[in-house]
């Protein structure tokens, strides 16, 4: 559901400066919209996002941030479009809502104490969740996904400004792809999509961005066992992937990839030997 005031892409006339010459052309900009997540009538957070697939985003965020532990604890999602942005009203079970309120009270109660910064850091690092699947993926099939990335990034082709999170099957085919200006939000949309449809989760997820700590944390919450990233892997992401039993691979481009953790899930190209060294 979209309104013209919340289109995903905006078309603008701009001036190109090139080799000392100026010319007019049409450019396409990725829209950033304020999106407020409201749980049982109480505002929780405001984020900047691309204004599409917002129901999937709300569900994925609610699950990946562990506000609920199962999609059945989400009772409804409603979108309200306003001139200032988009309100997403999420209704969750009373038990989950009480736990969320208690968490917010704990944070507020720490304000002013000498340890409040430490407490907030502790809140940011959720308990480690270990994925429970030992599926095997032939690393040579990754090239199949890499060759079809562009055809699954419709907004990126226009704007060059969006990230994507893509679900892969065992053959490396892209079964679902979600874009957003925010890489975390793109992953939330993918998580929300397969959770809403109650279909089998992807065998692996390919990110067009780097793999940071938060991305690995969200993957663990969604029981995603293999995480490919086209860009770099951060140190905390590696540490969490190791603890979460996630196979983490970075710099996935042009037939190359860097394996960081739990290589036993990968088949082909002597990965068994590499896995033992990691």
PDB file of C-alpha atoms in Angstrom:
ATOM      1  CA  UNK A   1       0.000   0.000   0.000  1.00  0.00           C
ATOM      2  CA  UNK A   2       1.616   3.245  -1.152  1.00  0.00           C
ATOM      3  CA  UNK A   3       0.622   6.879  -1.520  1.00  0.00           C
ATOM      4  CA  UNK A   4       2.191   9.354  -3.935  1.00  0.00           C
ATOM      5  CA  UNK A   5       3.488  11.376  -0.976  1.00  0.00           C
ATOM      6  CA  UNK A   6       5.375   8.285   0.162  1.00  0.00           C
ATOM      7  CA  UNK A   7       6.737   6.988  -3.135  1.00  0.00           C
ATOM      8  CA  UNK A   8       9.892   4.911  -2.979  1.00  0.00           C
ATOM      9  CA  UNK A   9      11.741   6.904  -5.669  1.00  0.00           C
ATOM     10  CA  UNK A  10      11.624  10.616  -6.521  1.00  0.00           C
ATOM     11  CA  UNK A  11      12.444  11.932  -9.983  1.00  0.00           C
ATOM     12  CA  UNK A  12      14.343  15.243 -10.143  1.00  0.00           C
ATOM     13  CA  UNK A  13      15.973  17.410 -12.781  1.00  0.00           C
ATOM     14  CA  UNK A  14      19.628  17.954 -11.876  1.00  0.00           C
ATOM     15  CA  UNK A  15      22.734  19.489 -13.418  1.00  0.00           C
ATOM     16  CA  UNK A  16      25.612  17.222 -14.372  1.00  0.00           C
ATOM     17  CA  UNK A  17      29.058  18.819 -14.176  1.00  0.00           C
ATOM     18  CA  UNK A  18      31.497  16.859 -16.284  1.00  0.00           C
ATOM     19  CA  UNK A  19      34.816  17.834 -17.882  1.00  0.00           C
ATOM     20  CA  UNK A  20      34.065  21.521 -17.410  1.00  0.00           C
ATOM     21  CA  UNK A  21      30.639  21.255 -19.050  1.00  0.00           C
ATOM     22  CA  UNK A  22      27.161  21.526 -17.506  1.00  0.00           C
ATOM     23  CA  UNK A  23      24.160  19.591 -18.772  1.00  0.00           C
ATOM     24  CA  UNK A  24      20.685  18.862 -17.466  1.00  0.00           C
ATOM     25  CA  UNK A  25      19.511  15.320 -16.835  1.00  0.00           C
ATOM     26  CA  UNK A  26      16.931  13.353 -14.873  1.00  0.00           C
ATOM     27  CA  UNK A  27      18.083  11.767 -11.617  1.00  0.00           C
ATOM     28  CA  UNK A  28      16.284   9.346  -9.334  1.00  0.00           C
ATOM     29  CA  UNK A  29      16.534   9.669  -5.570  1.00  0.00           C
ATOM     30  CA  UNK A  30      15.717   7.017  -2.969  1.00  0.00           C
ATOM     31  CA  UNK A  31      13.146   8.484  -0.592  1.00  0.00           C
ATOM     32  CA  UNK A  32      13.768   8.482   3.144  1.00  0.00           C
ATOM     33  CA  UNK A  33      10.587   8.481   5.226  1.00  0.00           C
ATOM     34  CA  UNK A  34      10.190   8.703   8.988  1.00  0.00           C
ATOM     35  CA  UNK A  35       8.651   5.464  10.191  1.00  0.00           C
ATOM     36  CA  UNK A  36       7.443   5.198  13.784  1.00  0.00           C
ATOM     37  CA  UNK A  37       6.899   1.806  15.379  1.00  0.00           C
ATOM     38  CA  UNK A  38       4.133   1.937  17.972  1.00  0.00           C
ATOM     39  CA  UNK A  39       3.408  -1.069  20.187  1.00  0.00           C
ATOM     40  CA  UNK A  40      -0.041  -1.320  21.766  1.00  0.00           C
ATOM     41  CA  UNK A  41      -0.395   2.446  21.504  1.00  0.00           C
ATOM     42  CA  UNK A  42       3.041   3.293  22.960  1.00  0.00           C
ATOM     43  CA  UNK A  43       5.700   4.755  20.661  1.00  0.00           C
ATOM     44  CA  UNK A  44       8.867   2.637  20.648  1.00  0.00           C
ATOM     45  CA  UNK A  45      11.232   4.017  18.007  1.00  0.00           C
ATOM     46  CA  UNK A  46      11.413   6.164  14.881  1.00  0.00           C
ATOM     47  CA  UNK A  47      13.559   5.102  11.936  1.00  0.00           C
ATOM     48  CA  UNK A  48      14.265   6.312   8.424  1.00  0.00           C
ATOM     49  CA  UNK A  49      13.224   3.756   5.842  1.00  0.00           C
ATOM     50  CA  UNK A  50      12.125   3.225   2.261  1.00  0.00           C
ATOM     51  CA  UNK A  51       8.302   3.404   2.236  1.00  0.00           C
ATOM     52  CA  UNK A  52       7.439  -0.070   0.960  1.00  0.00           C
ATOM     53  CA  UNK A  53       7.020  -3.543   2.460  1.00  0.00           C
ATOM     54  CA  UNK A  54       6.483  -1.886   5.821  1.00  0.00           C
ATOM     55  CA  UNK A  55       4.298  -4.655   7.217  1.00  0.00           C
ATOM     56  CA  UNK A  56       7.155  -7.064   6.560  1.00  0.00           C
ATOM     57  CA  UNK A  57       9.543  -4.612   8.205  1.00  0.00           C
ATOM     58  CA  UNK A  58       7.374  -4.300  11.311  1.00  0.00           C
ATOM     59  CA  UNK A  59       7.084  -8.060  11.699  1.00  0.00           C
ATOM     60  CA  UNK A  60      10.775  -8.664  11.009  1.00  0.00           C
ATOM     61  CA  UNK A  61      11.890  -5.921  13.405  1.00  0.00           C
ATOM     62  CA  UNK A  62       9.586  -7.170  16.151  1.00  0.00           C
ATOM     63  CA  UNK A  63      10.980 -10.682  15.790  1.00  0.00           C
ATOM     64  CA  UNK A  64      14.646  -9.849  15.225  1.00  0.00           C
ATOM     65  CA  UNK A  65      14.713  -7.412  18.154  1.00  0.00           C
ATOM     66  CA  UNK A  66      13.086 -10.157  20.267  1.00  0.00           C
ATOM     67  CA  UNK A  67      10.144  -8.006  21.296  1.00  0.00           C
ATOM     68  CA  UNK A  68       8.229 -11.211  20.633  1.00  0.00           C
ATOM     69  CA  UNK A  69       9.614 -14.718  20.267  1.00  0.00           C
ATOM     70  CA  UNK A  70       7.034 -16.049  17.790  1.00  0.00           C
ATOM     71  CA  UNK A  71       4.935 -14.475  15.056  1.00  0.00           C
ATOM     72  CA  UNK A  72       1.753 -15.701  16.765  1.00  0.00           C
ATOM     73  CA  UNK A  73       2.497 -13.121  19.477  1.00  0.00           C
ATOM     74  CA  UNK A  74       1.942 -10.375  16.901  1.00  0.00           C
ATOM     75  CA  UNK A  75      -1.812  -9.802  16.770  1.00  0.00           C
ATOM     76  CA  UNK A  76      -1.988  -7.135  14.096  1.00  0.00           C
ATOM     77  CA  UNK A  77      -0.102  -4.529  12.052  1.00  0.00           C
ATOM     78  CA  UNK A  78      -1.711  -1.349  10.708  1.00  0.00           C
ATOM     79  CA  UNK A  79      -0.116   1.451   8.695  1.00  0.00           C
ATOM     80  CA  UNK A  80      -1.141   5.074   9.064  1.00  0.00           C
ATOM     81  CA  UNK A  81       0.168   7.538   6.474  1.00  0.00           C
ATOM     82  CA  UNK A  82       0.613  11.139   7.595  1.00  0.00           C
ATOM     83  CA  UNK A  83       2.355  14.217   6.116  1.00  0.00           C
ATOM     84  CA  UNK A  84       5.122  13.782   8.716  1.00  0.00           C
ATOM     85  CA  UNK A  85       5.737  10.107   8.014  1.00  0.00           C
ATOM     86  CA  UNK A  86       4.250   6.676   8.575  1.00  0.00           C
ATOM     87  CA  UNK A  87       2.980   5.227  11.829  1.00  0.00           C
ATOM     88  CA  UNK A  88       3.079   1.457  12.155  1.00  0.00           C
ATOM     89  CA  UNK A  89       0.700   0.315  14.859  1.00  0.00           C
ATOM     90  CA  UNK A  90       1.769  -3.126  16.064  1.00  0.00           C
ATOM     91  CA  UNK A  91      -0.429  -5.041  18.476  1.00  0.00           C
ATOM     92  CA  UNK A  92       1.388  -7.691  20.485  1.00  0.00           C
ATOM     93  CA  UNK A  93       0.245  -9.973  23.274  1.00  0.00           C
ATOM     94  CA  UNK A  94      -0.173  -8.460  26.709  1.00  0.00           C
ATOM     95  CA  UNK A  95       2.660 -10.540  28.112  1.00  0.00           C
ATOM     96  CA  UNK A  96       5.119  -9.321  25.462  1.00  0.00           C
ATOM     97  CA  UNK A  97       3.914  -5.756  25.910  1.00  0.00           C
ATOM     98  CA  UNK A  98       4.442  -5.904  29.674  1.00  0.00           C
ATOM     99  CA  UNK A  99       7.966  -7.223  29.130  1.00  0.00           C
ATOM    100  CA  UNK A 100       8.663  -4.404  26.661  1.00  0.00           C
ATOM    101  CA  UNK A 101       7.363  -1.810  29.120  1.00  0.00           C
ATOM    102  CA  UNK A 102       9.478  -3.289  31.910  1.00  0.00           C
ATOM    103  CA  UNK A 103      12.541  -3.103  29.694  1.00  0.00           C
ATOM    104  CA  UNK A 104      11.834   0.571  28.978  1.00  0.00           C
ATOM    105  CA  UNK A 105      11.329   1.302  32.696  1.00  0.00           C
ATOM    106  CA  UNK A 106      14.634  -0.361  33.515  1.00  0.00           C
ATOM    107  CA  UNK A 107      16.408   1.857  31.029  1.00  0.00           C
ATOM    108  CA  UNK A 108      14.693   5.015  32.300  1.00  0.00           C
ATOM    109  CA  UNK A 109      15.446   4.127  35.918  1.00  0.00           C
ATOM    110  CA  UNK A 110      19.176   4.025  35.201  1.00  0.00           C
ATOM    111  CA  UNK A 111      19.335   7.628  34.044  1.00  0.00           C
ATOM    112  CA  UNK A 112      21.535   9.748  36.262  1.00  0.00           C
ATOM    113  CA  UNK A 113      23.480   6.896  37.805  1.00  0.00           C
ATOM    114  CA  UNK A 114      27.172   6.513  37.221  1.00  0.00           C
ATOM    115  CA  UNK A 115      26.687   3.140  35.547  1.00  0.00           C
ATOM    116  CA  UNK A 116      23.888   4.073  33.147  1.00  0.00           C
ATOM    117  CA  UNK A 117      26.227   3.922  30.135  1.00  0.00           C
ATOM    118  CA  UNK A 118      27.360   0.433  31.083  1.00  0.00           C
ATOM    119  CA  UNK A 119      23.745  -0.651  31.572  1.00  0.00           C
ATOM    120  CA  UNK A 120      22.770   0.667  28.150  1.00  0.00           C
ATOM    121  CA  UNK A 121      25.636  -1.249  26.564  1.00  0.00           C
ATOM    122  CA  UNK A 122      24.424  -4.394  28.283  1.00  0.00           C
ATOM    123  CA  UNK A 123      20.915  -3.813  26.903  1.00  0.00           C
ATOM    124  CA  UNK A 124      22.329  -3.478  23.373  1.00  0.00           C
ATOM    125  CA  UNK A 125      23.943  -6.923  23.551  1.00  0.00           C
ATOM    126  CA  UNK A 126      21.170  -9.478  23.706  1.00  0.00           C
ATOM    127  CA  UNK A 127      21.775 -13.029  24.966  1.00  0.00           C
ATOM    128  CA  UNK A 128      23.450 -15.184  22.339  1.00  0.00           C
ATOM    129  CA  UNK A 129      21.117 -17.422  20.337  1.00  0.00           C
ATOM    130  CA  UNK A 130      22.572 -20.439  18.531  1.00  0.00           C
ATOM    131  CA  UNK A 131      21.121 -21.491  15.183  1.00  0.00           C
ATOM    132  CA  UNK A 132      20.087 -25.112  15.095  1.00  0.00           C
ATOM    133  CA  UNK A 133      20.505 -26.116  11.455  1.00  0.00           C
ATOM    134  CA  UNK A 134      23.500 -27.936   9.957  1.00  0.00           C
ATOM    135  CA  UNK A 135      22.435 -27.711   6.334  1.00  0.00           C
ATOM    136  CA  UNK A 136      25.200 -27.900   3.696  1.00  0.00           C
ATOM    137  CA  UNK A 137      25.594 -25.359   0.881  1.00  0.00           C
ATOM    138  CA  UNK A 138      27.809 -25.793  -2.181  1.00  0.00           C
ATOM    139  CA  UNK A 139      29.888 -22.601  -2.281  1.00  0.00           C
ATOM    140  CA  UNK A 140      30.033 -22.789  -6.089  1.00  0.00           C
ATOM    141  CA  UNK A 141      26.293 -22.011  -6.148  1.00  0.00           C
ATOM    142  CA  UNK A 142      27.028 -18.602  -4.599  1.00  0.00           C
ATOM    143  CA  UNK A 143      28.124 -17.399  -8.033  1.00  0.00           C
ATOM    144  CA  UNK A 144      24.605 -18.084  -9.302  1.00  0.00           C
ATOM    145  CA  UNK A 145      23.227 -15.609  -6.763  1.00  0.00           C
ATOM    146  CA  UNK A 146      25.914 -13.005  -7.434  1.00  0.00           C
ATOM    147  CA  UNK A 147      25.115 -13.051 -11.145  1.00  0.00           C
ATOM    148  CA  UNK A 148      21.453 -12.229 -10.449  1.00  0.00           C
ATOM    149  CA  UNK A 149      21.863  -9.529  -7.816  1.00  0.00           C
ATOM    150  CA  UNK A 150      21.351  -6.599 -10.175  1.00  0.00           C
ATOM    151  CA  UNK A 151      18.089  -7.988 -11.532  1.00  0.00           C
ATOM    152  CA  UNK A 152      16.797  -8.148  -7.946  1.00  0.00           C
ATOM    153  CA  UNK A 153      17.792  -4.590  -7.002  1.00  0.00           C
ATOM    154  CA  UNK A 154      15.210  -2.514  -8.849  1.00  0.00           C
ATOM    155  CA  UNK A 155      15.546   0.607  -6.683  1.00  0.00           C
ATOM    156  CA  UNK A 156      19.333   0.394  -6.565  1.00  0.00           C
ATOM    157  CA  UNK A 157      19.475   0.366 -10.370  1.00  0.00           C
ATOM    158  CA  UNK A 158      17.605   3.690 -10.376  1.00  0.00           C
ATOM    159  CA  UNK A 159      19.139   5.398  -7.358  1.00  0.00           C
ATOM    160  CA  UNK A 160      22.344   3.618  -6.332  1.00  0.00           C
ATOM    161  CA  UNK A 161      21.242   4.267  -2.742  1.00  0.00           C
ATOM    162  CA  UNK A 162      19.626   1.110  -1.401  1.00  0.00           C
ATOM    163  CA  UNK A 163      20.844  -2.080   0.235  1.00  0.00           C
ATOM    164  CA  UNK A 164      19.292  -5.501  -0.293  1.00  0.00           C
ATOM    165  CA  UNK A 165      18.852  -8.686   1.714  1.00  0.00           C
ATOM    166  CA  UNK A 166      18.216 -11.762  -0.402  1.00  0.00           C
ATOM    167  CA  UNK A 167      17.125 -15.261   0.512  1.00  0.00           C
ATOM    168  CA  UNK A 168      18.866 -18.150  -1.297  1.00  0.00           C
ATOM    169  CA  UNK A 169      17.883 -21.762  -1.852  1.00  0.00           C
ATOM    170  CA  UNK A 170      20.283 -24.709  -2.091  1.00  0.00           C
ATOM    171  CA  UNK A 171      20.999 -24.006  -5.772  1.00  0.00           C
ATOM    172  CA  UNK A 172      21.943 -20.410  -5.037  1.00  0.00           C
ATOM    173  CA  UNK A 173      18.773 -19.051  -6.614  1.00  0.00           C
ATOM    174  CA  UNK A 174      17.405 -15.841  -5.124  1.00  0.00           C
ATOM    175  CA  UNK A 175      13.961 -16.738  -3.802  1.00  0.00           C
ATOM    176  CA  UNK A 176      13.177 -13.371  -2.191  1.00  0.00           C
ATOM    177  CA  UNK A 177      14.804  -9.929  -2.205  1.00  0.00           C
ATOM    178  CA  UNK A 178      14.002  -6.817  -0.175  1.00  0.00           C
ATOM    179  CA  UNK A 179      15.563  -3.384  -0.538  1.00  0.00           C
ATOM    180  CA  UNK A 180      15.827  -0.392   1.764  1.00  0.00           C
ATOM    181  CA  UNK A 181      18.020   2.622   2.367  1.00  0.00           C
ATOM    182  CA  UNK A 182      18.899   0.927   5.662  1.00  0.00           C
ATOM    183  CA  UNK A 183      20.712  -2.409   5.524  1.00  0.00           C
ATOM    184  CA  UNK A 184      19.227  -3.478   8.874  1.00  0.00           C
ATOM    185  CA  UNK A 185      15.742  -2.661   7.613  1.00  0.00           C
ATOM    186  CA  UNK A 186      16.263  -4.639   4.396  1.00  0.00           C
ATOM    187  CA  UNK A 187      17.131  -7.687   6.501  1.00  0.00           C
ATOM    188  CA  UNK A 188      14.136  -7.100   8.776  1.00  0.00           C
ATOM    189  CA  UNK A 189      11.885  -6.982   5.708  1.00  0.00           C
ATOM    190  CA  UNK A 190      13.225 -10.324   4.496  1.00  0.00           C
ATOM    191  CA  UNK A 191      12.784 -11.891   7.944  1.00  0.00           C
ATOM    192  CA  UNK A 192       9.273 -10.474   8.197  1.00  0.00           C
ATOM    193  CA  UNK A 193       8.337 -11.740   4.741  1.00  0.00           C
ATOM    194  CA  UNK A 194       9.118 -15.416   5.303  1.00  0.00           C
ATOM    195  CA  UNK A 195       7.681 -15.230   8.822  1.00  0.00           C
ATOM    196  CA  UNK A 196       4.409 -13.680   7.647  1.00  0.00           C
ATOM    197  CA  UNK A 197       3.967 -16.174   4.845  1.00  0.00           C
ATOM    198  CA  UNK A 198       4.967 -19.035   7.134  1.00  0.00           C
ATOM    199  CA  UNK A 199       7.199 -20.493   4.429  1.00  0.00           C
ATOM    200  CA  UNK A 200      10.478 -22.285   4.923  1.00  0.00           C
ATOM    201  CA  UNK A 201      13.243 -19.853   5.770  1.00  0.00           C
ATOM    202  CA  UNK A 202      16.023 -19.396   3.209  1.00  0.00           C
ATOM    203  CA  UNK A 203      18.977 -21.758   3.286  1.00  0.00           C
ATOM    204  CA  UNK A 204      21.243 -18.687   3.264  1.00  0.00           C
ATOM    205  CA  UNK A 205      20.984 -14.894   3.159  1.00  0.00           C
ATOM    206  CA  UNK A 206      23.056 -12.651   0.912  1.00  0.00           C
ATOM    207  CA  UNK A 207      23.604  -9.028   1.972  1.00  0.00           C
ATOM    208  CA  UNK A 208      24.763  -6.343  -0.450  1.00  0.00           C
ATOM    209  CA  UNK A 209      26.207  -4.495   2.550  1.00  0.00           C
ATOM    210  CA  UNK A 210      28.812  -5.264   5.199  1.00  0.00           C
ATOM    211  CA  UNK A 211      28.045  -7.770   7.940  1.00  0.00           C
ATOM    212  CA  UNK A 212      28.039  -5.881  11.229  1.00  0.00           C
ATOM    213  CA  UNK A 213      27.243  -7.104  14.724  1.00  0.00           C
ATOM    214  CA  UNK A 214      23.576  -6.124  14.432  1.00  0.00           C
ATOM    215  CA  UNK A 215      23.125  -8.011  11.170  1.00  0.00           C
ATOM    216  CA  UNK A 216      24.510 -11.208  12.680  1.00  0.00           C
ATOM    217  CA  UNK A 217      22.364 -10.711  15.789  1.00  0.00           C
ATOM    218  CA  UNK A 218      19.235 -10.399  13.648  1.00  0.00           C
ATOM    219  CA  UNK A 219      20.240 -13.472  11.623  1.00  0.00           C
ATOM    220  CA  UNK A 220      20.650 -15.496  14.809  1.00  0.00           C
ATOM    221  CA  UNK A 221      17.232 -14.371  16.065  1.00  0.00           C
ATOM    222  CA  UNK A 222      15.708 -15.602  12.793  1.00  0.00           C
ATOM    223  CA  UNK A 223      17.649 -18.898  12.810  1.00  0.00           C
ATOM    224  CA  UNK A 224      19.503 -18.010   9.603  1.00  0.00           C
ATOM    225  CA  UNK A 225      22.470 -20.354   9.477  1.00  0.00           C
ATOM    226  CA  UNK A 226      24.532 -18.982   6.560  1.00  0.00           C
ATOM    227  CA  UNK A 227      25.192 -15.277   6.051  1.00  0.00           C
ATOM    228  CA  UNK A 228      26.944 -14.019   2.913  1.00  0.00           C
ATOM    229  CA  UNK A 229      27.999 -10.368   2.711  1.00  0.00           C
ATOM    230  CA  UNK A 230      29.290  -8.623  -0.398  1.00  0.00           C
ATOM    231  CA  UNK A 231      31.320  -6.252   1.752  1.00  0.00           C
ATOM    232  CA  UNK A 232      33.391  -6.507   4.920  1.00  0.00           C
ATOM    233  CA  UNK A 233      32.814  -8.317   8.204  1.00  0.00           C
ATOM    234  CA  UNK A 234      33.383  -6.494  11.487  1.00  0.00           C
ATOM    235  CA  UNK A 235      35.210  -7.957  14.480  1.00  0.00           C
ATOM    236  CA  UNK A 236      32.118  -8.113  16.694  1.00  0.00           C
ATOM    237  CA  UNK A 237      30.138  -9.709  13.869  1.00  0.00           C
ATOM    238  CA  UNK A 238      32.762 -12.440  13.598  1.00  0.00           C
ATOM    239  CA  UNK A 239      32.771 -12.975  17.358  1.00  0.00           C
ATOM    240  CA  UNK A 240      28.981 -13.242  17.523  1.00  0.00           C
ATOM    241  CA  UNK A 241      28.779 -15.510  14.471  1.00  0.00           C
ATOM    242  CA  UNK A 242      31.238 -17.882  16.119  1.00  0.00           C
ATOM    243  CA  UNK A 243      29.157 -18.015  19.296  1.00  0.00           C
ATOM    244  CA  UNK A 244      25.854 -18.236  17.411  1.00  0.00           C
ATOM    245  CA  UNK A 245      26.955 -21.138  15.194  1.00  0.00           C
ATOM    246  CA  UNK A 246      26.443 -19.017  12.056  1.00  0.00           C
ATOM    247  CA  UNK A 247      28.540 -19.583   8.943  1.00  0.00           C
ATOM    248  CA  UNK A 248      29.780 -16.088   8.068  1.00  0.00           C
ATOM    249  CA  UNK A 249      31.331 -15.241   4.691  1.00  0.00           C
ATOM    250  CA  UNK A 250      32.392 -11.764   3.548  1.00  0.00           C
ATOM    251  CA  UNK A 251      33.709 -10.060   0.398  1.00  0.00           C
ATOM    252  CA  UNK A 252      31.521 -12.220  -1.852  1.00  0.00           C
ATOM    253  CA  UNK A 253      32.341 -10.960  -5.346  1.00  0.00           C
ATOM    254  CA  UNK A 254      33.479 -12.304  -8.710  1.00  0.00           C
ATOM    255  CA  UNK A 255      34.045 -15.911  -7.727  1.00  0.00           C
ATOM    256  CA  UNK A 256      35.821 -15.009  -4.482  1.00  0.00           C
ATOM    257  CA  UNK A 257      34.718 -15.067  -0.841  1.00  0.00           C
ATOM    258  CA  UNK A 258      36.323 -14.914   2.602  1.00  0.00           C
ATOM    259  CA  UNK A 259      35.207 -17.561   5.069  1.00  0.00           C
ATOM    260  CA  UNK A 260      35.265 -16.464   8.711  1.00  0.00           C
ATOM    261  CA  UNK A 261      33.322 -18.958  10.824  1.00  0.00           C
ATOM    262  CA  UNK A 262      31.828 -22.463  10.816  1.00  0.00           C
ATOM    263  CA  UNK A 263      32.985 -23.524   7.373  1.00  0.00           C
ATOM    264  CA  UNK A 264      31.712 -27.069   7.887  1.00  0.00           C
ATOM    265  CA  UNK A 265      28.419 -26.034   6.231  1.00  0.00           C
ATOM    266  CA  UNK A 266      30.138 -25.240   2.938  1.00  0.00           C
ATOM    267  CA  UNK A 267      30.828 -27.831   0.251  1.00  0.00           C
ATOM    268  CA  UNK A 268      33.182 -27.622  -2.711  1.00  0.00           C
ATOM    269  CA  UNK A 269      36.505 -25.885  -3.483  1.00  0.00           C
ATOM    270  CA  UNK A 270      38.378 -27.610  -0.657  1.00  0.00           C
ATOM    271  CA  UNK A 271      36.254 -25.820   1.929  1.00  0.00           C
ATOM    272  CA  UNK A 272      36.584 -28.799   4.238  1.00  0.00           C
ATOM    273  CA  UNK A 273      40.310 -28.099   4.481  1.00  0.00           C
ATOM    274  CA  UNK A 274      39.718 -24.378   4.965  1.00  0.00           C
ATOM    275  CA  UNK A 275      37.047 -24.984   7.598  1.00  0.00           C
ATOM    276  CA  UNK A 276      39.520 -26.870   9.774  1.00  0.00           C
ATOM    277  CA  UNK A 277      41.836 -23.871   9.774  1.00  0.00           C
ATOM    278  CA  UNK A 278      39.157 -21.467  10.963  1.00  0.00           C
TER     279      UNK A 278
END
